[in-house]
Short mmCIF file of C-alpha atoms in Angstrom, two decimals:
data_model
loop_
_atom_site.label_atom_id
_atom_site.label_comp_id
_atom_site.label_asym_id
_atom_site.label_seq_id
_atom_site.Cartn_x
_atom_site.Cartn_y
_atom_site.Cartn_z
CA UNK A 1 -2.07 14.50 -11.61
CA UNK A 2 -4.45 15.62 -14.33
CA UNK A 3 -7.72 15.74 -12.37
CA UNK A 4 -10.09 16.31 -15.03
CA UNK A 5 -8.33 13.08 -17.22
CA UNK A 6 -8.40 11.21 -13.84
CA UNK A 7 -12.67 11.72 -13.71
CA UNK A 8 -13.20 10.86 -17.05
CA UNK A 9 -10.81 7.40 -16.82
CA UNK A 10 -13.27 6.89 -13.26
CA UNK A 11 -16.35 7.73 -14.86
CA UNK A 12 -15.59 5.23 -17.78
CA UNK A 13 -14.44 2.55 -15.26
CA UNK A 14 -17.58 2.97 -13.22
CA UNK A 15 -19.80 3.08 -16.36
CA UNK A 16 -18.31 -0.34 -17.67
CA UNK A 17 -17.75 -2.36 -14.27
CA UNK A 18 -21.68 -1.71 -13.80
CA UNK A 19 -23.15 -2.98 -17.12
CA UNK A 20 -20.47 -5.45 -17.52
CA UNK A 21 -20.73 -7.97 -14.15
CA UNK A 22 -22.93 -8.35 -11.40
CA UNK A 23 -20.76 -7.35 -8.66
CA UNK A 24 -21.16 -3.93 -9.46
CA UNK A 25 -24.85 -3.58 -10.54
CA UNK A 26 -26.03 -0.82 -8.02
CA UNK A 27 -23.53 1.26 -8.77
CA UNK A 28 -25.18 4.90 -9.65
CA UNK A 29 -25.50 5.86 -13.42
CA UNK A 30 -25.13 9.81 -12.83
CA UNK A 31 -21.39 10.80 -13.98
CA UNK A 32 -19.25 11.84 -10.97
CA UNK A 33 -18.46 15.28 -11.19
CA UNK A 34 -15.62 15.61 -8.18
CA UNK A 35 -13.32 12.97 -7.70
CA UNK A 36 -14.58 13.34 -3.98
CA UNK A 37 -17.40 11.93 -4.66
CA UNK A 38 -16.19 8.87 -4.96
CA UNK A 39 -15.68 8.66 -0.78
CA UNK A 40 -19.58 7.59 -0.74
CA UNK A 41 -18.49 4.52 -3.16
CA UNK A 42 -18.94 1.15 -0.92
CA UNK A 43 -15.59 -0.21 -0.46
CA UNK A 44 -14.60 -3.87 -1.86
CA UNK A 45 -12.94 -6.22 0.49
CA UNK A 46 -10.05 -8.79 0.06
CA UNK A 47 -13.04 -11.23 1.05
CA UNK A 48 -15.20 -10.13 -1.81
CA UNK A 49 -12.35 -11.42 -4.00
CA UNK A 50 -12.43 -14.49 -2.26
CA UNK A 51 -16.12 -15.39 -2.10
CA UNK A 52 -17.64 -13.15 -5.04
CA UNK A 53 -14.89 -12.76 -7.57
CA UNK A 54 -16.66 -14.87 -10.76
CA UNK A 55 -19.39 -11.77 -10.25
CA UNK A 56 -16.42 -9.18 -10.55
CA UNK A 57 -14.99 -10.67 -13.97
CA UNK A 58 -15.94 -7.89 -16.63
CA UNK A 59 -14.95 -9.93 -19.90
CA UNK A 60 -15.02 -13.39 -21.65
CA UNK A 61 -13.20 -15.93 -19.74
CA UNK A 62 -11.26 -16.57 -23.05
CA UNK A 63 -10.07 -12.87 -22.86
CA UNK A 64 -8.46 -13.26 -19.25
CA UNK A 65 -4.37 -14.28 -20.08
CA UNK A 66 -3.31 -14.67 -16.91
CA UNK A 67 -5.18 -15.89 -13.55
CA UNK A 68 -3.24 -15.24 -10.04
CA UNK A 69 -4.35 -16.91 -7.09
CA UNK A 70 -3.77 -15.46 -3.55
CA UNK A 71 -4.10 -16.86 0.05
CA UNK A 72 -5.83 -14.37 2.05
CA UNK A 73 -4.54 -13.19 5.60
CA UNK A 74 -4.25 -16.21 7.68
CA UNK A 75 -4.56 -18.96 4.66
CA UNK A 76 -7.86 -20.48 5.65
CA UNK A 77 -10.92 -19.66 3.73
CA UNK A 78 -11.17 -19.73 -0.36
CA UNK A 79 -8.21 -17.81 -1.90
CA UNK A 80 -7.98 -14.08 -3.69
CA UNK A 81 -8.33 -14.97 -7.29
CA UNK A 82 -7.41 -12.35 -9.79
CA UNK A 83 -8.18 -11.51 -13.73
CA UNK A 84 -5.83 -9.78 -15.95
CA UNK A 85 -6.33 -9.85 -19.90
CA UNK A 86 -3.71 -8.63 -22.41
CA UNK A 87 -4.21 -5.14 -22.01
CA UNK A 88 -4.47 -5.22 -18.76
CA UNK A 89 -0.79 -6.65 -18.53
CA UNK A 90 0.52 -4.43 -21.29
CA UNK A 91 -0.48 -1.82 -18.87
CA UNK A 92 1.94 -3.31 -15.99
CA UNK A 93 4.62 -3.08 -18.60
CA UNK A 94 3.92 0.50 -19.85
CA UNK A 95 4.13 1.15 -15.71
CA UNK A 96 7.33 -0.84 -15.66
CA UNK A 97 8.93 1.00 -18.80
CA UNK A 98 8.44 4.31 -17.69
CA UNK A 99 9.40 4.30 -13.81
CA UNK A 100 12.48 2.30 -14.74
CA UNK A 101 13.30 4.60 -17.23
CA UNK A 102 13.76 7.30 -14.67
CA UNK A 103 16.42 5.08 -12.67
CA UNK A 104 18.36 3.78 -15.77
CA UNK A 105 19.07 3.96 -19.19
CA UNK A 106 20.10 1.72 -22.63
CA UNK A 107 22.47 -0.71 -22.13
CA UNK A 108 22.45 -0.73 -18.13
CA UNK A 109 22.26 -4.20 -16.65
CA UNK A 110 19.65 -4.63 -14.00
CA UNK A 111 19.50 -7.62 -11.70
CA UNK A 112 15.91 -9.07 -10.40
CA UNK A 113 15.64 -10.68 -7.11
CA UNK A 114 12.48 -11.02 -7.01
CA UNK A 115 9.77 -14.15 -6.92
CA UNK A 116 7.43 -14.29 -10.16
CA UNK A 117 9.18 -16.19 -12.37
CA UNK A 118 6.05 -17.59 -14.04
CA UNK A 119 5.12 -16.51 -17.65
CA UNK A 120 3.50 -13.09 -17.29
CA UNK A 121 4.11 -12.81 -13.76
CA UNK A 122 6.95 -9.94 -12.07
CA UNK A 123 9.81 -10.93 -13.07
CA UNK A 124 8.99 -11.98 -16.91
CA UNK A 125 6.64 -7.85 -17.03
CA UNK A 126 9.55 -5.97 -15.81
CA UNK A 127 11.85 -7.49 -18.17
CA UNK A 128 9.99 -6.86 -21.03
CA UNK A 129 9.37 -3.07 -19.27
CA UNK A 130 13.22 -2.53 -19.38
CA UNK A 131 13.91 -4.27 -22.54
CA UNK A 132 11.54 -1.90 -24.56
CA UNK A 133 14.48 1.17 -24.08
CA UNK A 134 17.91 -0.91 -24.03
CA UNK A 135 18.05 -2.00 -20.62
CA UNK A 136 19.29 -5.43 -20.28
CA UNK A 137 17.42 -7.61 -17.51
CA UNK A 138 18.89 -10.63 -15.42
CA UNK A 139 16.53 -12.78 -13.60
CA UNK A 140 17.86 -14.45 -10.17
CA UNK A 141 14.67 -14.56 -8.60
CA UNK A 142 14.29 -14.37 -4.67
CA UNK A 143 17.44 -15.44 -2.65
CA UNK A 144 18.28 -18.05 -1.00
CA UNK A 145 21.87 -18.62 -1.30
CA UNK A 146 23.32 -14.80 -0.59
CA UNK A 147 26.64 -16.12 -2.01
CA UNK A 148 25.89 -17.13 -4.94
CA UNK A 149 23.44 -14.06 -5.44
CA UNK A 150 26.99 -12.31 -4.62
CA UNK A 151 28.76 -14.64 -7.53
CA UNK A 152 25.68 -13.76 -9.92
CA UNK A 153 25.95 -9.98 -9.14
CA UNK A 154 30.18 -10.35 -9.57
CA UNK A 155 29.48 -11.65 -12.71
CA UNK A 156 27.23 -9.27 -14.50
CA UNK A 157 27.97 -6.08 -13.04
CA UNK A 158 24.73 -4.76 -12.73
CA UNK A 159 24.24 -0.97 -12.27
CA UNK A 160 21.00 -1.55 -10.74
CA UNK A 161 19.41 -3.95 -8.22
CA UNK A 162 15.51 -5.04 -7.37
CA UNK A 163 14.89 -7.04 -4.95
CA UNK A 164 13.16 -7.70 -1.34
CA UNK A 165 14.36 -5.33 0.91
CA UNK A 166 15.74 -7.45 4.56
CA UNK A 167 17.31 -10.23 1.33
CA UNK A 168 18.80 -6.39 -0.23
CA UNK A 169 20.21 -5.52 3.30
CA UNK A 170 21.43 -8.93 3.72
CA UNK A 171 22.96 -9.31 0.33
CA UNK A 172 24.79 -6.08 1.04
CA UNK A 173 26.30 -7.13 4.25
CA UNK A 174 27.21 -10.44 2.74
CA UNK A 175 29.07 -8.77 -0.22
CA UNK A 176 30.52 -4.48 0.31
CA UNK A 177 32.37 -4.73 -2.59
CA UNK A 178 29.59 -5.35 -4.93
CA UNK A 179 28.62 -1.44 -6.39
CA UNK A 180 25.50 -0.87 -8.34
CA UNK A 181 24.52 2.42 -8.92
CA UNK A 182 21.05 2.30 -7.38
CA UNK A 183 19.02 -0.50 -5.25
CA UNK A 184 15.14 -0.41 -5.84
CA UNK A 185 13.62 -2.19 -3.20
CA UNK A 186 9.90 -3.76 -3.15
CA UNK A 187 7.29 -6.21 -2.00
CA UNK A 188 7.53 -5.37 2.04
CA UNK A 189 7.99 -2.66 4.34
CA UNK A 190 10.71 -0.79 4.47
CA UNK A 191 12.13 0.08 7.73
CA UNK A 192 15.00 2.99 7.47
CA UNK A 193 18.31 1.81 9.51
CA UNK A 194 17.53 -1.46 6.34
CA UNK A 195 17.51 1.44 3.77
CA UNK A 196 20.61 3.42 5.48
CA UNK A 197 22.64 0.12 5.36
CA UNK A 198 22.20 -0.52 2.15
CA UNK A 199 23.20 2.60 1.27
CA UNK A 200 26.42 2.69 3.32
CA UNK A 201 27.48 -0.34 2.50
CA UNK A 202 27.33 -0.24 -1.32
CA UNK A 203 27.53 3.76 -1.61
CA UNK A 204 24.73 3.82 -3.80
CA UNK A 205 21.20 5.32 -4.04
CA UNK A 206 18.28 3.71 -3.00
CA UNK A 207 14.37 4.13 -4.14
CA UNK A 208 11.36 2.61 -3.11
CA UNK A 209 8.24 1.03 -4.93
CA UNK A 210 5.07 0.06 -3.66
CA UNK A 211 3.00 -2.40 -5.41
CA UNK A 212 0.50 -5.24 -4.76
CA UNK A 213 -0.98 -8.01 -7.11
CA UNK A 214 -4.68 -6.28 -6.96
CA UNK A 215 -3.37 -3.17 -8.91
CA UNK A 216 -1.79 -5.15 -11.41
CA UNK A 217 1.84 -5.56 -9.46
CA UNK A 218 3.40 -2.15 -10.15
CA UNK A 219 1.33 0.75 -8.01
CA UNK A 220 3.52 3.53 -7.38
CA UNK A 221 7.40 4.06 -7.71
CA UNK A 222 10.00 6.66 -6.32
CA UNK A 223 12.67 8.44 -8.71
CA UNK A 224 15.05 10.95 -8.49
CA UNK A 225 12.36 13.43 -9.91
CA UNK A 226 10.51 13.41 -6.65
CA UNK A 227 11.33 11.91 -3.32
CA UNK A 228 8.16 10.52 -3.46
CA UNK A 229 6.14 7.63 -5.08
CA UNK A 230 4.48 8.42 -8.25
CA UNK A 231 1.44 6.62 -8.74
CA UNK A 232 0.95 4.85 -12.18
CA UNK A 233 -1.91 6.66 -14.23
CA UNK A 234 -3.75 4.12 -14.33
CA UNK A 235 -4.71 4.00 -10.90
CA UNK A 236 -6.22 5.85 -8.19
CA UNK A 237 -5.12 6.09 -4.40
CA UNK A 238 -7.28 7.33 -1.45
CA UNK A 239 -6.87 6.98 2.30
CA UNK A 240 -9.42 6.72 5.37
CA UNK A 241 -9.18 8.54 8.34
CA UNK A 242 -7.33 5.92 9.55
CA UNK A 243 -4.84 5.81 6.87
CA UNK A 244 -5.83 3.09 4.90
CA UNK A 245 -4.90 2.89 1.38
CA UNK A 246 -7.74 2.57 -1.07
CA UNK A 247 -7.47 0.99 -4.24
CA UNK A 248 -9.38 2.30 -7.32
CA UNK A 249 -8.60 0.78 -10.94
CA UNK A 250 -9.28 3.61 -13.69
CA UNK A 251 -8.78 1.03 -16.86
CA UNK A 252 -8.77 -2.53 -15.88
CA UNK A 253 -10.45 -4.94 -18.28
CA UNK A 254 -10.78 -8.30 -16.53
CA UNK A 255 -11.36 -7.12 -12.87
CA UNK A 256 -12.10 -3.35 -12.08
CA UNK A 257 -11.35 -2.86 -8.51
CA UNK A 258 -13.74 0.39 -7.33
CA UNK A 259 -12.38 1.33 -3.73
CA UNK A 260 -10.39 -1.80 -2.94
CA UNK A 261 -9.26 -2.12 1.33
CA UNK A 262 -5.82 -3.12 0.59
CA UNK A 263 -5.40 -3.32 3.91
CA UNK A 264 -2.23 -1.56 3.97
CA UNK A 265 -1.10 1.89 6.02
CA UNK A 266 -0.19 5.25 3.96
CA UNK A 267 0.50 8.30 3.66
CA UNK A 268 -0.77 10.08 0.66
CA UNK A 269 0.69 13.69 -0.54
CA UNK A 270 -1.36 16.51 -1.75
CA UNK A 271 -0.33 16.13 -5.22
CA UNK A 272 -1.32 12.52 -5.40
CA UNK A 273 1.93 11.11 -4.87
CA UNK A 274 2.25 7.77 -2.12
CA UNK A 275 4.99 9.54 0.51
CA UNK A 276 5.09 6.59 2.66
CA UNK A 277 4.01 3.17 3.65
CA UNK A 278 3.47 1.97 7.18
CA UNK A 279 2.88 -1.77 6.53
CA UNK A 280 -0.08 -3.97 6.49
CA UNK A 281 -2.79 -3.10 9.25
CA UNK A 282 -3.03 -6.47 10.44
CA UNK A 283 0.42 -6.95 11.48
CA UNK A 284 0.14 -3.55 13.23
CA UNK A 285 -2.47 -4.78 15.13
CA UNK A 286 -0.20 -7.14 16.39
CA UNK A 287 1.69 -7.01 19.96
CA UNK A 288 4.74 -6.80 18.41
CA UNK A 289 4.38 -5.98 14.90
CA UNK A 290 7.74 -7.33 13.30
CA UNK A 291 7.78 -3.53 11.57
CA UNK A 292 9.02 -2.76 15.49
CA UNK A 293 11.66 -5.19 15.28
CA UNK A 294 13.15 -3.81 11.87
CA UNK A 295 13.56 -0.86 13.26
CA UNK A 296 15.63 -1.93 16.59
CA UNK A 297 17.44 -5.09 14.63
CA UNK A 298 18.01 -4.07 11.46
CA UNK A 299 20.35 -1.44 12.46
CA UNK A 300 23.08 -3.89 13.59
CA UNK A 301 25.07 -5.23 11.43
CA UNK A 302 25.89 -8.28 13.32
CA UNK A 303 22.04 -9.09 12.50
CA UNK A 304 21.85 -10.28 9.23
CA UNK A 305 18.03 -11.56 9.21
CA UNK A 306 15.33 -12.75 12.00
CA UNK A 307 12.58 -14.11 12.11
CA UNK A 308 9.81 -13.78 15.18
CA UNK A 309 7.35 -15.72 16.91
CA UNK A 310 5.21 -14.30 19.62
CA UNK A 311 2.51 -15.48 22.70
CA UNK A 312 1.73 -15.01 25.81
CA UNK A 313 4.46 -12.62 27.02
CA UNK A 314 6.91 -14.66 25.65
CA UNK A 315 9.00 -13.08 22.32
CA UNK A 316 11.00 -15.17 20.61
CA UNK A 317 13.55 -14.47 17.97
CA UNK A 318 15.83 -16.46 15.70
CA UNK A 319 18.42 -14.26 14.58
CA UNK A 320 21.08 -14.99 12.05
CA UNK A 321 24.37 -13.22 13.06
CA UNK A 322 25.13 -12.54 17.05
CA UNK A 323 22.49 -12.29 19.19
CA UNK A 324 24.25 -10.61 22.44
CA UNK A 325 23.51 -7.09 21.03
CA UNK A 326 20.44 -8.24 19.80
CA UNK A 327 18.98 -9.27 22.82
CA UNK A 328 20.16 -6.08 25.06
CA UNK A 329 18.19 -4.13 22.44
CA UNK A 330 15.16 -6.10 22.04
CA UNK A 331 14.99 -6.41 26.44
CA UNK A 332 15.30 -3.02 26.81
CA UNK A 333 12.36 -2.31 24.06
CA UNK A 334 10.16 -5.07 25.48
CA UNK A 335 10.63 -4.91 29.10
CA UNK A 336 7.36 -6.60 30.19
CA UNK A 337 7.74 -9.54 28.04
CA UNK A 338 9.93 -12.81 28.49
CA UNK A 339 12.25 -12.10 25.68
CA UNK A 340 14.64 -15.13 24.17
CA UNK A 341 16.77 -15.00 21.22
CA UNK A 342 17.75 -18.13 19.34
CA UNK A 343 20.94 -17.89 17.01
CA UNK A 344 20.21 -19.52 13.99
CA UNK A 345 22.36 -20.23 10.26
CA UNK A 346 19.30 -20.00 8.27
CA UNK A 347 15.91 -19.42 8.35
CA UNK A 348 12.58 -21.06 7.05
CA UNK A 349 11.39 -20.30 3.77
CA UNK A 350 8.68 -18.07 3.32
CA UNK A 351 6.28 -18.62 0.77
CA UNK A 352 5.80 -14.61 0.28
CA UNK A 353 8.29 -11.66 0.63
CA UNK A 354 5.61 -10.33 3.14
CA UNK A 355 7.27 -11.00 6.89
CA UNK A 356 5.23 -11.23 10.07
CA UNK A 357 5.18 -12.41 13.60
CA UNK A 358 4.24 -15.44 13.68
CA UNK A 359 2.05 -16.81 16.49
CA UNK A 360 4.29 -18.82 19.44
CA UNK A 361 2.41 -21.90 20.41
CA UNK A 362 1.55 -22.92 23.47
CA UNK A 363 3.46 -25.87 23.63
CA UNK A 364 6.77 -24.28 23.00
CA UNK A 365 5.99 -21.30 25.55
CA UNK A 366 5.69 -24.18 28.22
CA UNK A 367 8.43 -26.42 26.88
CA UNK A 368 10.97 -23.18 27.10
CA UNK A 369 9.91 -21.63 29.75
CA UNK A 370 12.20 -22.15 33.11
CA UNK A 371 10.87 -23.20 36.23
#
């Protein structure tokens, strides 16, 4: 990281989020001449975005190409909604273009699992990232049927994949013989017996990126460079003490975010690099955060996905696959609580790639639970 390039991009971000909304008004005019200075920055919340986020708009409504809308945790309460212009999204694709780069070359085809099919959303910046040196994109989109994902993958051969990373591990169990060259996975924790099988089952090599709508989808990416992930330029990382990652935007146009919570657990590197992310803090805080239950489940194969509900005492999960293995694991981790697993041949749709513990009602704890 170029430290004295990274204080003049903050310095110039600062300078025009405070004379160009309201949100950031008080914001101090003196340059900052140590990017440790910016610790004594107030933070911005996820509910700031919710219930102040016309005052954070730095531009001309006409300017803003693309609006994205986000529930915040728990879906009650006014929504996340978030400004990008043109150059803003040009940015994303710059981001896109160069960390894909480093995984593939001209002419390689690269399959997209991913959700964001909507005109300037994921899947439709990453294309045009990987079109701009030869690589040739093919959009599936997130998975529902892992046999015909198989079929689509048969038929085009792709040397790399992207997708969710428990639909990647499923995918791979459902399919050995399919070989690309290198997985990336994205969009939710992963939780290393997932990235292992993978691995082992398709004999390939398998990166991580982290990203999040608020710094403009693409955040930081691993390659074979570094065994790390390398932040995009245009974007600065901090932790607390507690190892929250904070967010700070160095050339946004529609929505500068200055020391964003993103509520999410890291581990940042001396160098600047992202070594590893824990998960969101509010599934942590959790009984059972369902980050525990990758780790046990997702190392047996006969597990091909599960999904979790928890409440007083009482775990429940629906596993896909055999549960008899399953269930010795998760009683032995969980010995205080009444544990039941369900075998299922699908599970509900999720409207995000983020999974979580859901809470077990009341009703069903009394309904299931034996006399």
């Amino acid at each position: 990281m170029d430290m004295e390039k990274t204080l003049l991009l903050l310095n110039q971000q600062i300078a025009y989020a405070r004379r160009s909304c309201s949100f950031y008004t008080a914001l101090p005019e003196t340059p900052l001449t140590d990017l440790r200075q910016l610790s004594g920055f107030p933070m911005v919340t996820a509910e700031d975005l919710s219930l102040r986020g016309a005052d954070m708009l730095c531009c001309h409504p006409s300017k803003v190409r693309r609006m994205v809308t986000l529930a915040t945790s728990g879906t009650t309460g006014p929504h996340k909604r978030l400004a990008f212009t043109e150059g803003d999204l040009e940015k994303t694709i710059d981001f896109f273009h160069h960390g894909m780069r480093a995984l593939c070359g001209s002419g390689d085809a690269v399959a997209i699992f991913m959700p964001g099919n909507a005109p300037d959303g994921l899947c439709s910046l990453l294309s045009e990232g990987l079109r701009r040196f030869g690589a040739v994109p093919y959009v599936y989109g997130a998975i529902s049927d892992f046999h015909d994902a198989a079929r689509f993958c048969r038929e085009i051969c792709p040397q790399v994949l992207i997708g969710i990373p428990a639909q990647m591990r499923r995918l791979a169990l459902t399919d050995r013989s399919l070989r690309p060259d290198i997985v990336l996975l994205s969009a939710d924790y992963i939780a290393a017996p997932l990235e292992d099988t993978v691995a082992r089952c398709w004999q390939c090599q398998v990166y991580v990126h982290y990203g999040l709508t608020e710094s403009g989808l693409g955040c930081a990416v691993e390659t074979p460079r570094r065994r790390a992930m390398e932040v995009r330029p245009d974007v600065l990382l901090e932790t607390l003490s507690s190892g929250e990652i904070i967010l700070t935007t160095l050339e946004r146009e529609a929505m500068p975010l200055i020391r964003y919570r993103t509520g999410d657990l890291g581990l940042l590197r001396p160098d600047g690099c992202l070594d590893a992310v824990f998960g969101r803090i509010a599934e942590l805080d959790k009984p059972v955060p369902i980050y525990w239950l990758d780790e046990l489940l997702f190392g047996l194969d006969d597990v091909r996905d599960f999904s979790a509900r928890f409440g007083e005492g009482v775990l429940e999960v629906s596993v896909v696959g055999e549960t008899a293995r399953a269930a010795r694991r998760l009683n032995s981790a969980f010995p205080a609580y009444e544990v039941r697993t369900i075998p299922v041949s699908a599970l509900e749709c999720q409207g995000s790639a983020k999974r979580g513990v859901a809470l077990l009602p009341p009703t069903a704890i009394r309904r299931c639970t034996p006399p």
